[in-house]
Short mmCIF file of C-alpha atoms in Angstrom, two decimals:
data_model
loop_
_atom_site.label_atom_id
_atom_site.label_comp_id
_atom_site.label_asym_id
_atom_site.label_seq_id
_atom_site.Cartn_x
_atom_site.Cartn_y
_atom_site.Cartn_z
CA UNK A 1 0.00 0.00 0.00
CA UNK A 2 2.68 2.49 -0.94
CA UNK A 3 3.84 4.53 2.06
CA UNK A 4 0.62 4.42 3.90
CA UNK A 5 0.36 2.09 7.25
CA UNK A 6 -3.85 1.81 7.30
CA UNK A 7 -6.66 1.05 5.60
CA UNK A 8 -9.19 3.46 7.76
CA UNK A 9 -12.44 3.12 5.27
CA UNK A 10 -14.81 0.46 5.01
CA UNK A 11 -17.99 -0.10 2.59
CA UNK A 12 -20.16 2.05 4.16
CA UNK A 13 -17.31 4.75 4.00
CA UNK A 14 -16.81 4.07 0.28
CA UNK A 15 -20.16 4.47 -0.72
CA UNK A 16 -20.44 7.51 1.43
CA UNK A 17 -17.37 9.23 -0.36
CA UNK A 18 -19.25 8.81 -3.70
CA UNK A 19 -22.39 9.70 -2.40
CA UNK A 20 -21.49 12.44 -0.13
CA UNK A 21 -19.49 13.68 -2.90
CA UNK A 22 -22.14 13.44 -5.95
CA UNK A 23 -25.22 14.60 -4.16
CA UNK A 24 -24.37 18.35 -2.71
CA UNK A 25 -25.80 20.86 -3.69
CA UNK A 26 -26.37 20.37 -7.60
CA UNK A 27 -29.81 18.68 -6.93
CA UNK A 28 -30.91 21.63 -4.99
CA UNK A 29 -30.45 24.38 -6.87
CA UNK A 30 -30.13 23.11 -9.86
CA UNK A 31 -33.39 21.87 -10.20
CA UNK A 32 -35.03 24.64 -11.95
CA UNK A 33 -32.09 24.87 -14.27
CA UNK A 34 -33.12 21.68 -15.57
CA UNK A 35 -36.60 22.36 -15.49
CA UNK A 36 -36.24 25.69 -17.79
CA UNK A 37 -34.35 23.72 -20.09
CA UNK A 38 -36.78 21.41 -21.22
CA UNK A 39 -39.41 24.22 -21.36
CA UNK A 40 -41.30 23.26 -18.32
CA UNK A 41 -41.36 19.52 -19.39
CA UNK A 42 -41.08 17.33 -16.09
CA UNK A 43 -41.13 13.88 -18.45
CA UNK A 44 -38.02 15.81 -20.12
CA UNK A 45 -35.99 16.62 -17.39
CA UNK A 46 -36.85 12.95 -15.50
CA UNK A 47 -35.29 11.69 -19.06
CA UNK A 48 -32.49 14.18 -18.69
CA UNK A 49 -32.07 12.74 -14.91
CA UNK A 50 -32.09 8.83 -15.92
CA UNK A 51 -29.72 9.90 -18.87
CA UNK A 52 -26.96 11.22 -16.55
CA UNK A 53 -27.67 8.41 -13.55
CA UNK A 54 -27.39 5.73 -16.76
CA UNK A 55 -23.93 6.78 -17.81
CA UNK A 56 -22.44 7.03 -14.41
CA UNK A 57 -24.17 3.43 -13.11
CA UNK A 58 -22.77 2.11 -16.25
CA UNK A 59 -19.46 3.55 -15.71
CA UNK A 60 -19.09 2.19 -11.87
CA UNK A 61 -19.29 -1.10 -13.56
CA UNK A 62 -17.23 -0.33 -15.36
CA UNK A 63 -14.55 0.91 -13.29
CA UNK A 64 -15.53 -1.76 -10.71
CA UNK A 65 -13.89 -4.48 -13.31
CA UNK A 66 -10.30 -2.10 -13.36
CA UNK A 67 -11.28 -1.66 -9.63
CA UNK A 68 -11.18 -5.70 -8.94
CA UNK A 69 -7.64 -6.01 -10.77
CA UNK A 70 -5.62 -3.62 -8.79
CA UNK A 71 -5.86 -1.31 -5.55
CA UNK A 72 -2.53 0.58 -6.58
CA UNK A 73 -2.45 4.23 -4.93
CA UNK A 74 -3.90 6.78 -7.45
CA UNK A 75 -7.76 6.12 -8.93
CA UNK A 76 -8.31 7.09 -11.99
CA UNK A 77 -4.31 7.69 -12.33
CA UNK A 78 -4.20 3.91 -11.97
CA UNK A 79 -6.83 2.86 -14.24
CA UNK A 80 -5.23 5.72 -16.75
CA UNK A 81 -2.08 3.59 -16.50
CA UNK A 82 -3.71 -0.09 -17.25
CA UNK A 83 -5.32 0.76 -19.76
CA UNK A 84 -3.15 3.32 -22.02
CA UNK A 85 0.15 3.69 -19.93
CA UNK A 86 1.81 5.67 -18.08
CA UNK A 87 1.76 9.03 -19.82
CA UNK A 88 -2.09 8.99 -19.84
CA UNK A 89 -1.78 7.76 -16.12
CA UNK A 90 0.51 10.67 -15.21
CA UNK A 91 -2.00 13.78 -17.75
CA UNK A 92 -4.71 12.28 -16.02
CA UNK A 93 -3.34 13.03 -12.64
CA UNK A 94 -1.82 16.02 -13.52
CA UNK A 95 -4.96 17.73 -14.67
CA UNK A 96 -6.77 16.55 -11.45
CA UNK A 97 -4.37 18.02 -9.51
CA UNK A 98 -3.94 21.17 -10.94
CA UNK A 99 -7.96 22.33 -12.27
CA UNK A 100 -10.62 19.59 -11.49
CA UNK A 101 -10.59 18.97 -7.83
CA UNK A 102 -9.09 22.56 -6.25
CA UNK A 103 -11.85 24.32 -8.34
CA UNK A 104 -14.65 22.17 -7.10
CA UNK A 105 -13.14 22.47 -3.71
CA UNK A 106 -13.79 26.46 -3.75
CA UNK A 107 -17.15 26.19 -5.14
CA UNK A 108 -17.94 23.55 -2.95
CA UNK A 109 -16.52 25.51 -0.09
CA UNK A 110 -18.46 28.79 -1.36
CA UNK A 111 -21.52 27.10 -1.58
CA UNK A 112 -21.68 25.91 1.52
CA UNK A 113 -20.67 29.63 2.97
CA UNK A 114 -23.87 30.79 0.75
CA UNK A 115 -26.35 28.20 2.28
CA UNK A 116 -25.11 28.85 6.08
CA UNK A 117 -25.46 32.68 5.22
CA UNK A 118 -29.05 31.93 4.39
CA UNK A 119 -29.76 29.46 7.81
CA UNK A 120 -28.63 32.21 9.89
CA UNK A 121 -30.20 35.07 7.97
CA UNK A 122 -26.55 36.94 7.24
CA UNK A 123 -27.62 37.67 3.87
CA UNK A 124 -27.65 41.48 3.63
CA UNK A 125 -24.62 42.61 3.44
CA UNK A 126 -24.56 45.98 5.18
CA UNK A 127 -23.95 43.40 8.34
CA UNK A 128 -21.35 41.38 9.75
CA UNK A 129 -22.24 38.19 10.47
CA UNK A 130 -25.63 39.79 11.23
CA UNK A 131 -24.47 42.78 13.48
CA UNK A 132 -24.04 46.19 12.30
CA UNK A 133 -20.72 47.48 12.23
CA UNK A 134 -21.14 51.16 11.86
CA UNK A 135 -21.25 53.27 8.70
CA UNK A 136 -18.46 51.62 7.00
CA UNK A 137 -18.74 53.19 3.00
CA UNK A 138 -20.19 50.29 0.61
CA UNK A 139 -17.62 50.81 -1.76
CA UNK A 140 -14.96 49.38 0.75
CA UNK A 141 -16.80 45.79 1.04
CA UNK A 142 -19.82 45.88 -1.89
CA UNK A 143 -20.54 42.77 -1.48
CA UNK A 144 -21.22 39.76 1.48
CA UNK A 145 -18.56 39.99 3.26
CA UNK A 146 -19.62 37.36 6.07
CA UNK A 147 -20.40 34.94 3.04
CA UNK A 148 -16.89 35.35 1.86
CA UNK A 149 -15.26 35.14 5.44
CA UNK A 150 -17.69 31.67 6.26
CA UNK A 151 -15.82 30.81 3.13
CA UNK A 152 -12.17 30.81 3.98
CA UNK A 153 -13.40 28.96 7.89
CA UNK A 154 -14.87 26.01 5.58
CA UNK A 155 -12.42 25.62 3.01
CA UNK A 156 -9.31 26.13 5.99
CA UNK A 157 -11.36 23.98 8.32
CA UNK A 158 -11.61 20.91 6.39
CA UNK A 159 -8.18 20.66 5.27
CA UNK A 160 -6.83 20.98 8.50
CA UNK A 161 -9.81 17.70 9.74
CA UNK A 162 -8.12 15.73 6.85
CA UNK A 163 -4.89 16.24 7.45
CA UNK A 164 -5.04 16.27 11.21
CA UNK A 165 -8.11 13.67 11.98
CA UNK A 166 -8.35 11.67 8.66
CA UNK A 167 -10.56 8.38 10.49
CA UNK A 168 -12.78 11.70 11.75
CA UNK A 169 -13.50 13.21 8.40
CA UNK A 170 -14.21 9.58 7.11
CA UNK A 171 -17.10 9.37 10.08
CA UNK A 172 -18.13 13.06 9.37
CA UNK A 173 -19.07 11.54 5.56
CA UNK A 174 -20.96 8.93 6.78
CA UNK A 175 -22.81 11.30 8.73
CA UNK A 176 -23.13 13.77 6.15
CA UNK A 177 -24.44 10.93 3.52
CA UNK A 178 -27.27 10.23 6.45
CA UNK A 179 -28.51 13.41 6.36
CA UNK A 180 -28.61 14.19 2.60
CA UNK A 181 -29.87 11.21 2.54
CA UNK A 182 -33.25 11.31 4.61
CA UNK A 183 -33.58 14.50 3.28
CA UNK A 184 -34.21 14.00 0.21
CA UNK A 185 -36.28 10.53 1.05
CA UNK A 186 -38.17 12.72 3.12
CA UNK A 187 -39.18 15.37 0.89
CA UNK A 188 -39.61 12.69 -2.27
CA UNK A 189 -42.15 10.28 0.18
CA UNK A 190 -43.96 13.73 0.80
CA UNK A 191 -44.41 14.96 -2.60
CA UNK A 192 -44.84 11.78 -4.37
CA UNK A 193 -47.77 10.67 -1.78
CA UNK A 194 -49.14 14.09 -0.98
CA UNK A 195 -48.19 15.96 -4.57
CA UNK A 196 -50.96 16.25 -7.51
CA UNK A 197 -50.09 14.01 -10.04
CA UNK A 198 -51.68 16.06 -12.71
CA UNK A 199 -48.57 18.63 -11.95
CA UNK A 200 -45.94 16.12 -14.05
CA UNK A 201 -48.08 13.01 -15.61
CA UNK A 202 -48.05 14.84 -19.00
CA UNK A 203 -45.81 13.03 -21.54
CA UNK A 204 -44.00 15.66 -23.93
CA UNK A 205 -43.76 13.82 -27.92
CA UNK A 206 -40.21 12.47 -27.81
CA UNK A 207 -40.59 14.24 -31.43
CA UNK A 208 -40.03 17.71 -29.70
CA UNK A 209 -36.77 16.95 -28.26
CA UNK A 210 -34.35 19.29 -29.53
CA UNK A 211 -31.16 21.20 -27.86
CA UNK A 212 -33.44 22.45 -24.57
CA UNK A 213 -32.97 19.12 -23.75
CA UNK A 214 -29.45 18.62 -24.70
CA UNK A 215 -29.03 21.80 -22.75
CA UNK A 216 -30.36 20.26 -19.45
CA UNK A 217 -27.50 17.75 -20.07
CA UNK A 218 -24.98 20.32 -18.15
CA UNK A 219 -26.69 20.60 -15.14
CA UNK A 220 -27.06 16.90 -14.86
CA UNK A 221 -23.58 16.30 -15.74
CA UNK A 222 -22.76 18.77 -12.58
CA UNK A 223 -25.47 17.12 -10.13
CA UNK A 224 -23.71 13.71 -11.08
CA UNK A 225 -20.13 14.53 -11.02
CA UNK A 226 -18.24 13.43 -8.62
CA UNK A 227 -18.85 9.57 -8.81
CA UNK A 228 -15.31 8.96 -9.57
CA UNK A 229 -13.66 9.96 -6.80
CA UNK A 230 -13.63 6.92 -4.35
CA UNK A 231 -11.06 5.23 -6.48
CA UNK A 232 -8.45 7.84 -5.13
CA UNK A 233 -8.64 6.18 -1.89
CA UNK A 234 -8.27 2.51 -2.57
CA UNK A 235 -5.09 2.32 -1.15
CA UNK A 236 -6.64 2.69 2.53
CA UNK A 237 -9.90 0.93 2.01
CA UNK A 238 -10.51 -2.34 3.58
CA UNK A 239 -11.09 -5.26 1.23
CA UNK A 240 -10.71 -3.05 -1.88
CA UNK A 241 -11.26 -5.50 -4.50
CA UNK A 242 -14.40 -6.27 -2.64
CA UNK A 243 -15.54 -3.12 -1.66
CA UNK A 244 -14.60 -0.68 -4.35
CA UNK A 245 -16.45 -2.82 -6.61
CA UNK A 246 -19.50 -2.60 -4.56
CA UNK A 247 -19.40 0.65 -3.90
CA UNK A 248 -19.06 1.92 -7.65
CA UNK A 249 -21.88 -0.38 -8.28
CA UNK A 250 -24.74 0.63 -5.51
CA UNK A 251 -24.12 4.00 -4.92
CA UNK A 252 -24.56 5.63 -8.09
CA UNK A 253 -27.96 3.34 -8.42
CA UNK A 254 -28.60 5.00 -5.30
CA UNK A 255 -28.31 8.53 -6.37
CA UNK A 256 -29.90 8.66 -9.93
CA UNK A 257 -33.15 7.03 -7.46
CA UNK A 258 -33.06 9.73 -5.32
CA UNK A 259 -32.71 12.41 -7.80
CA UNK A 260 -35.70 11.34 -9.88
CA UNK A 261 -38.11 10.81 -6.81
CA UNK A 262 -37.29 14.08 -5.61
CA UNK A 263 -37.42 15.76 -8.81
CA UNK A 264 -40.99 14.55 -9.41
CA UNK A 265 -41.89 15.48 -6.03
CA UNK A 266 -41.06 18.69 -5.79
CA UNK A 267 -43.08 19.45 -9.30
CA UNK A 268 -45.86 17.17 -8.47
CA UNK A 269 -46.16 19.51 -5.18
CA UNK A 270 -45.59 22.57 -6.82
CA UNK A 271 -46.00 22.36 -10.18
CA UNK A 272 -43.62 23.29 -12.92
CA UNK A 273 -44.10 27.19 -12.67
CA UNK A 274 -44.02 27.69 -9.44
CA UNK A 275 -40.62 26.21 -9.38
CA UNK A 276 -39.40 27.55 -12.51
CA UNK A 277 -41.10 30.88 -10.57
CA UNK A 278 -39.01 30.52 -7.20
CA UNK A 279 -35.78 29.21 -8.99
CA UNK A 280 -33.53 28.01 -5.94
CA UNK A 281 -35.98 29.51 -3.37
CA UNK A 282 -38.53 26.21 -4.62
CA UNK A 283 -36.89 23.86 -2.03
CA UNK A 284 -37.58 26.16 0.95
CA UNK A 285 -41.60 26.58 0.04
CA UNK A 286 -41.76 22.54 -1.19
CA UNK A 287 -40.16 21.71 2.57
CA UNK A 288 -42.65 24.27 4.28
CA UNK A 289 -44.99 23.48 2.82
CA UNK A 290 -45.39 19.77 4.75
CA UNK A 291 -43.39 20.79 7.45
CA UNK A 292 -44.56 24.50 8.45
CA UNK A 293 -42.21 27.34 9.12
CA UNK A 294 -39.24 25.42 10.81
CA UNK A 295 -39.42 23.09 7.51
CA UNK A 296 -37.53 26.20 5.97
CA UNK A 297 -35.21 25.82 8.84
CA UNK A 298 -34.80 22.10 8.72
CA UNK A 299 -33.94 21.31 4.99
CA UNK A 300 -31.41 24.46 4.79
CA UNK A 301 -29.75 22.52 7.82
CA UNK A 302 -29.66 19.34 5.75
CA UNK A 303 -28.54 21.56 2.62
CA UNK A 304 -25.83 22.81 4.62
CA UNK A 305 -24.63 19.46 6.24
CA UNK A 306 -24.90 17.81 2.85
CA UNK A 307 -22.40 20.57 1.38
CA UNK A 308 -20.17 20.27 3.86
CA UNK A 309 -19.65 16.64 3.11
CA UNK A 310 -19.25 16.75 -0.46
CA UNK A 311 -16.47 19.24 0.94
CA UNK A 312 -15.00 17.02 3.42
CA UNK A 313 -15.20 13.91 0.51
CA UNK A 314 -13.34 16.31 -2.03
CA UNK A 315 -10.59 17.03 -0.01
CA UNK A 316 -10.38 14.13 1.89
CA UNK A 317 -9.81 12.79 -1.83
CA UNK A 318 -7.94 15.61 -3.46
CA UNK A 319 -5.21 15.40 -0.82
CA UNK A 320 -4.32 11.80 -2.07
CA UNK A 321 -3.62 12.87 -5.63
CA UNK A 322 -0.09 14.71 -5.50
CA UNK A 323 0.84 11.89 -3.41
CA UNK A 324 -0.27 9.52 -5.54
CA UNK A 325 2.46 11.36 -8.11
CA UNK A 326 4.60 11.54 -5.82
CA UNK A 327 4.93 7.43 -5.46
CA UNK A 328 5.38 6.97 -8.98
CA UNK A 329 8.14 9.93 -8.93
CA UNK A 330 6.19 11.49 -11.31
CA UNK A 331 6.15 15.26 -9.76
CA UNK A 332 8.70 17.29 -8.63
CA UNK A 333 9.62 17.28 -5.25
CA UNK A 334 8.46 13.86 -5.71
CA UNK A 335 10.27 12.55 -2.35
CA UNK A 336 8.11 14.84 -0.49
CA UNK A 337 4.58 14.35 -1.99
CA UNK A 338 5.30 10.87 -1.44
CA UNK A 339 6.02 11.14 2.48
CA UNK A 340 3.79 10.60 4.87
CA UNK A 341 3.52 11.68 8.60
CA UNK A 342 3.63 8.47 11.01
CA UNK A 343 1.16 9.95 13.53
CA UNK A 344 -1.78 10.77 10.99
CA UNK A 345 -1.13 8.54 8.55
CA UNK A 346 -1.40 11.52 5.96
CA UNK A 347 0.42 13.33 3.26
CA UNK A 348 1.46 15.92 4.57
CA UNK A 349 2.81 17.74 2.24
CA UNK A 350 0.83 16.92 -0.44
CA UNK A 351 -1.80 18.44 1.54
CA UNK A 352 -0.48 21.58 2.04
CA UNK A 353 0.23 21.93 -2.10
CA UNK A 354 -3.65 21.05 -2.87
CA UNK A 355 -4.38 24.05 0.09
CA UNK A 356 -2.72 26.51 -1.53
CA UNK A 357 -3.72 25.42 -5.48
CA UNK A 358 -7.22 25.60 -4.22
CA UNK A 359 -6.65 28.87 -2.27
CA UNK A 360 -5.61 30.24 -5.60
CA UNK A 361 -8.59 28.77 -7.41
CA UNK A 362 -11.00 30.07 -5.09
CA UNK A 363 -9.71 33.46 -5.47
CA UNK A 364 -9.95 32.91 -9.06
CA UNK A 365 -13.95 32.05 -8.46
CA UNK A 366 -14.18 35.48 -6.18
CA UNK A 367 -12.82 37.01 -9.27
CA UNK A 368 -15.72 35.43 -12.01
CA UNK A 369 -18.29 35.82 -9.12
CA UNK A 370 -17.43 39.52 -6.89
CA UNK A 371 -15.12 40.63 -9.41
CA UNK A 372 -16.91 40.94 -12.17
CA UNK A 373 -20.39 42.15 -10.55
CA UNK A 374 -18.90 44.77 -8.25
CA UNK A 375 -14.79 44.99 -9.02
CA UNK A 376 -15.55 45.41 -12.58
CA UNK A 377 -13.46 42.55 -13.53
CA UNK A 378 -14.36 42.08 -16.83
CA UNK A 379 -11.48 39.22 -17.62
CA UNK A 380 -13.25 36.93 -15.79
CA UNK A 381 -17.14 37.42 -17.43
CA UNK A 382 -18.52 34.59 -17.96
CA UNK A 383 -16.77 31.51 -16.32
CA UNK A 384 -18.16 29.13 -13.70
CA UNK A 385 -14.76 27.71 -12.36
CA UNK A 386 -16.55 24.42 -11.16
CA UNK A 387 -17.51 23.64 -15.23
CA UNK A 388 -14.02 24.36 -16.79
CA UNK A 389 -12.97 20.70 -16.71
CA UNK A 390 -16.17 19.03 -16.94
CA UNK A 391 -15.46 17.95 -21.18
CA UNK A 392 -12.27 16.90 -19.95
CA UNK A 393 -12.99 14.68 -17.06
CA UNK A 394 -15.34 12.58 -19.09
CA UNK A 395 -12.99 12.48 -22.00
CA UNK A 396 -10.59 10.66 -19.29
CA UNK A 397 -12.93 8.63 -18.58
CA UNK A 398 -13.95 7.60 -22.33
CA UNK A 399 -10.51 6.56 -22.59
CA UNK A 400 -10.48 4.14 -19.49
CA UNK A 401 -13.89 2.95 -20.96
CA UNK A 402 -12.37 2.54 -24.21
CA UNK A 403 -9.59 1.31 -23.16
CA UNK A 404 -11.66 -1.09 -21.08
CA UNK A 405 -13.06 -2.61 -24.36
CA UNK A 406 -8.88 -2.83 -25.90
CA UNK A 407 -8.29 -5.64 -22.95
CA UNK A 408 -11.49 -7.54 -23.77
CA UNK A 409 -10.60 -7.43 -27.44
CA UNK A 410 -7.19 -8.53 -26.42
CA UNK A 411 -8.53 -11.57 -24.19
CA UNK A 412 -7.75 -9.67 -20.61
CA UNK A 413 -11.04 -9.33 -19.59
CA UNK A 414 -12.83 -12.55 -20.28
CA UNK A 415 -16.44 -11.31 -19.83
CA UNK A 416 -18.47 -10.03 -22.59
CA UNK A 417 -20.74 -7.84 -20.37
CA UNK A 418 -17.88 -6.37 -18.13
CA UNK A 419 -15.16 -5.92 -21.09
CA UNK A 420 -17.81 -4.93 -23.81
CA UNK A 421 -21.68 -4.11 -22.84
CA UNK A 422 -20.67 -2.10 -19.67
CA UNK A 423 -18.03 0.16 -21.16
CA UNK A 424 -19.93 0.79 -24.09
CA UNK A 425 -22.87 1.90 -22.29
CA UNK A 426 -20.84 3.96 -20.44
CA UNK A 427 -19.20 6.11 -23.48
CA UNK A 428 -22.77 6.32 -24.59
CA UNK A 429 -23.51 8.41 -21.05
CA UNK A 430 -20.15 9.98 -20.83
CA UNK A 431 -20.41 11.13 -24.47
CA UNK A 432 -23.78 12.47 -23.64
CA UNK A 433 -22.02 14.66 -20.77
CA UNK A 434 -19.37 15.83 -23.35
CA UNK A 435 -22.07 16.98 -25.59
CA UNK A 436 -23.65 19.22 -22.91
CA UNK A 437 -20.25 20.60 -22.02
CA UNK A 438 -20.27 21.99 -25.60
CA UNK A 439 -23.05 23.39 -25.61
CA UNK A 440 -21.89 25.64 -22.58
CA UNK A 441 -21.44 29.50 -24.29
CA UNK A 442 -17.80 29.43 -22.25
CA UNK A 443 -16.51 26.07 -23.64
CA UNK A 444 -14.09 27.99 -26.09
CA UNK A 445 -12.50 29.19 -23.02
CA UNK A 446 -12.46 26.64 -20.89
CA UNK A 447 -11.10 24.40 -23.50
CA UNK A 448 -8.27 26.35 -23.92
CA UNK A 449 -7.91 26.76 -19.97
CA UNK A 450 -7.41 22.57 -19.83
CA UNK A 451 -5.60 22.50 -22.52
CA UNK A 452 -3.38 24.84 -21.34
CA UNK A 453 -3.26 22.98 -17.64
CA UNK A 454 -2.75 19.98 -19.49
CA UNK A 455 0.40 21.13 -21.71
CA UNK A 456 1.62 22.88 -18.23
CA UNK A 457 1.89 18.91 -16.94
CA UNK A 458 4.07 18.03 -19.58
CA UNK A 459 6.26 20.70 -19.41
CA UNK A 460 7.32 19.95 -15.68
CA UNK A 461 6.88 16.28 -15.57
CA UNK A 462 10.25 15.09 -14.23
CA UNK A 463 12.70 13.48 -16.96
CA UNK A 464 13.10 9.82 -16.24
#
């Protein structure tokens, strides 16, 4: 197991990481984005739903048969390497490292900051943390200050849980998956027993489906992603050939369930214009709507704890990756990514690069958000930092799928439905994902942002 002394994380741990990761915030507020793309049309977006939730159960499957061969340090690094080499292994690592997981990581974090300003009412931002603070001149701070300052405690809290109490933060995302969990089985048993049918039973002619639907694609894509994280940890779960597998099969079954129930749910209690109406205000009125006045209370609490975790899951993750680079002397400094402390059974130093990469991404996503709203910042117009490296995530991932279908052809993988069926089902959904990601105004930009981050990697990859 590399340099590592423990395997801390069992199955319920491993599923938790994927579904504590996947299901944060995306199926809260982006709901209505869905909804507006398909023009209203519930039997549309529920199709848009079981589109995403098919290409990422097909692709745990898929991943599950890499996932049974080897439990080498390094995820989708690893499975890079198996299938293509070690150059894909090493761009695929790279470009984790450097864009995909610090940028979620400040979202995340920011997100989170946004939902705890709203439980506590420290939304206006002529207050600190809900006090008044004297006649201090908008132009100094136009904007939420306490938001922004909630922030930096997340984001500098749960680095310093993972690196300090690692077994902890694995508990806190079992927790965390609990909650999100009966949640959203809460509201969905509500609405789907207590809801009018009428609001959503209205079939749209699969004729009519055009690029709104397409369209909805990209919010999916972000409400799903995430599912491919667990595999970064396989070097400290218990049983991995066992429970990987499992986990990558069950969870993401799990999740596209979930979303659908409470997707109907909300719109069958609703109705399609009210929530298209309320935007990401819909979940507060659905919840108080059963629950009275505290119900507004209650499911921003569960919003909040079920942010957090896909926090504490990203990091707890993200940490792993320079050290997985670091073991295969493939970054420089490679000695000291690929150390880790006796007493926590961590990376240190590895964690302290992904803090400050994803310090300097989310000051990068205070620049697209704040900075070009109130700073004037017009460089930044335009980009959502979480959806720069959504096309090339699932390209990654085409090639392990592909790749996937190269062993079977080659007599590796014996099975027809593992080496063939699975991974072709799962380019079908991952291709679908890539599609959306096109159809994104910014992809020109963010394109040449991974691109960039991806030539970057090659540049100061260590000579062998």
């Amino acid at each position: 197991m590399e340099n590592t002394t423990q395997r801390k994380f069992g199955l319920i741990t491993t599923i938790a990481m994927i579904v504590g990761i996947v299901i944060g915030s995306g199926i809260f507020f982006k709901t209505d984005n869905i909804l507006a793309a398909v023009n209203g049309s519930v039997f549309l977006g529920v199709l848009a739903w079981a589109l995403g939730g098919f290409g990422i159960i097909f692709g745990g499957l898929s991943i599950a048969v890499l996932a049974r061969c080897d439990e080498h340090v390094g995820g989708l690094i690893t499975y890079c390497e198996m299938t293509w080499g070690k150059q894909l292994g090493y761009l695929a690592g790279w470009f984790q490292t450097i864009l995909y997981y610090p940028a979620l990581v400040a979202v995340i974090s920011w997100v989170g900051a946004m939902y705890m300003s709203l439980l506590f009412d420290w939304t206006n931002p002529a207050l600190f943390f809900g006090l008044s603070v004297g006649s201090i001149p908008e132009w100094v701070f136009p904007f939420n200050l306490t938001q922004w300052i909630l922030t930096l405690i997340i984001f500098v809290f749960f680095f310093l849980f993972n690196l300090f109490q690692t077994k902890a933060a694995g508990k806190f995302q079992n927790i965390s998956m609990f909650t999100k969990l009966g949640a959203l089985v809460l509201l969905g048993f509500l609405g789907l027993f207590f809801g009018d049918p009428a609001a959503v039973n209205h079939v749209t002619d699969l004729g009519h489906i055009g690029a709104g639907f397409f369209a909805a694609l990209v919010p999916v894509a972000y409400s799903y992603d995430g599912w491919q994280v667990a595999p970064s940890i396989t070097h400290e779960i218990k049983n991995p050939k066992r429970n990987l597998p499992l986990a990558l099969t069950f969870a993401p079954l799990m999740i596209m369930l979930i979303y659908i129930s409470y997707f109907v749910a909300i719109n069958a209690v609703l109705g399609p214009e009210q929530v298209l109406a309320l935007g990401d205000g819909a979940v507060s009125v659905f919840a108080e709507q059963f629950l009275g006045p505290i119900g507004y209370r209650i499911v921003l609490l569960a919003i909040v704890i079920s942010v957090l975790g896909t926090a504490n899951g990203l990091i707890l993750a993200y940490i792993r990756l320079p050290y997985a680079l670091g073991v295969r002397n493939e970054i420089i400094g490679a000695k000291h990514f690929a150390k880790v402390d006796e007493k926590t059974d961590v990376p240190m130093f590895a964690g302290l690069f992904t803090f400050i990469v994803s310090l300097v991404w989310l000051f990068l996503h205070f620049a697209a958000t704040v900075g070009v709203i109130h700073l004037n910042w017009t460089l930044f117009t335009g980009i959502n930092v979480d959806e720069i490296a959504i096309i090339l995530i699932y390209l990654f991932l085409v090639l392990i799928f592909m790749g996937i279908i190269k062993e079977f052809i080659h007599g590796k993988i014996t099975s027809k439905l593992e080496g063939l069926i699975f991974p072709l089902l799962a380019i079908f959904g991952a291709l679908t994902a890539i599609y959306g990601g096109f159809l994104n105004p910014s992809v020109a930009i963010y394109l040449i942002i991974s691109i960039v981050a991806i030539l970057s990697g090659l540049l100061v990859r260590p000579k062998k």
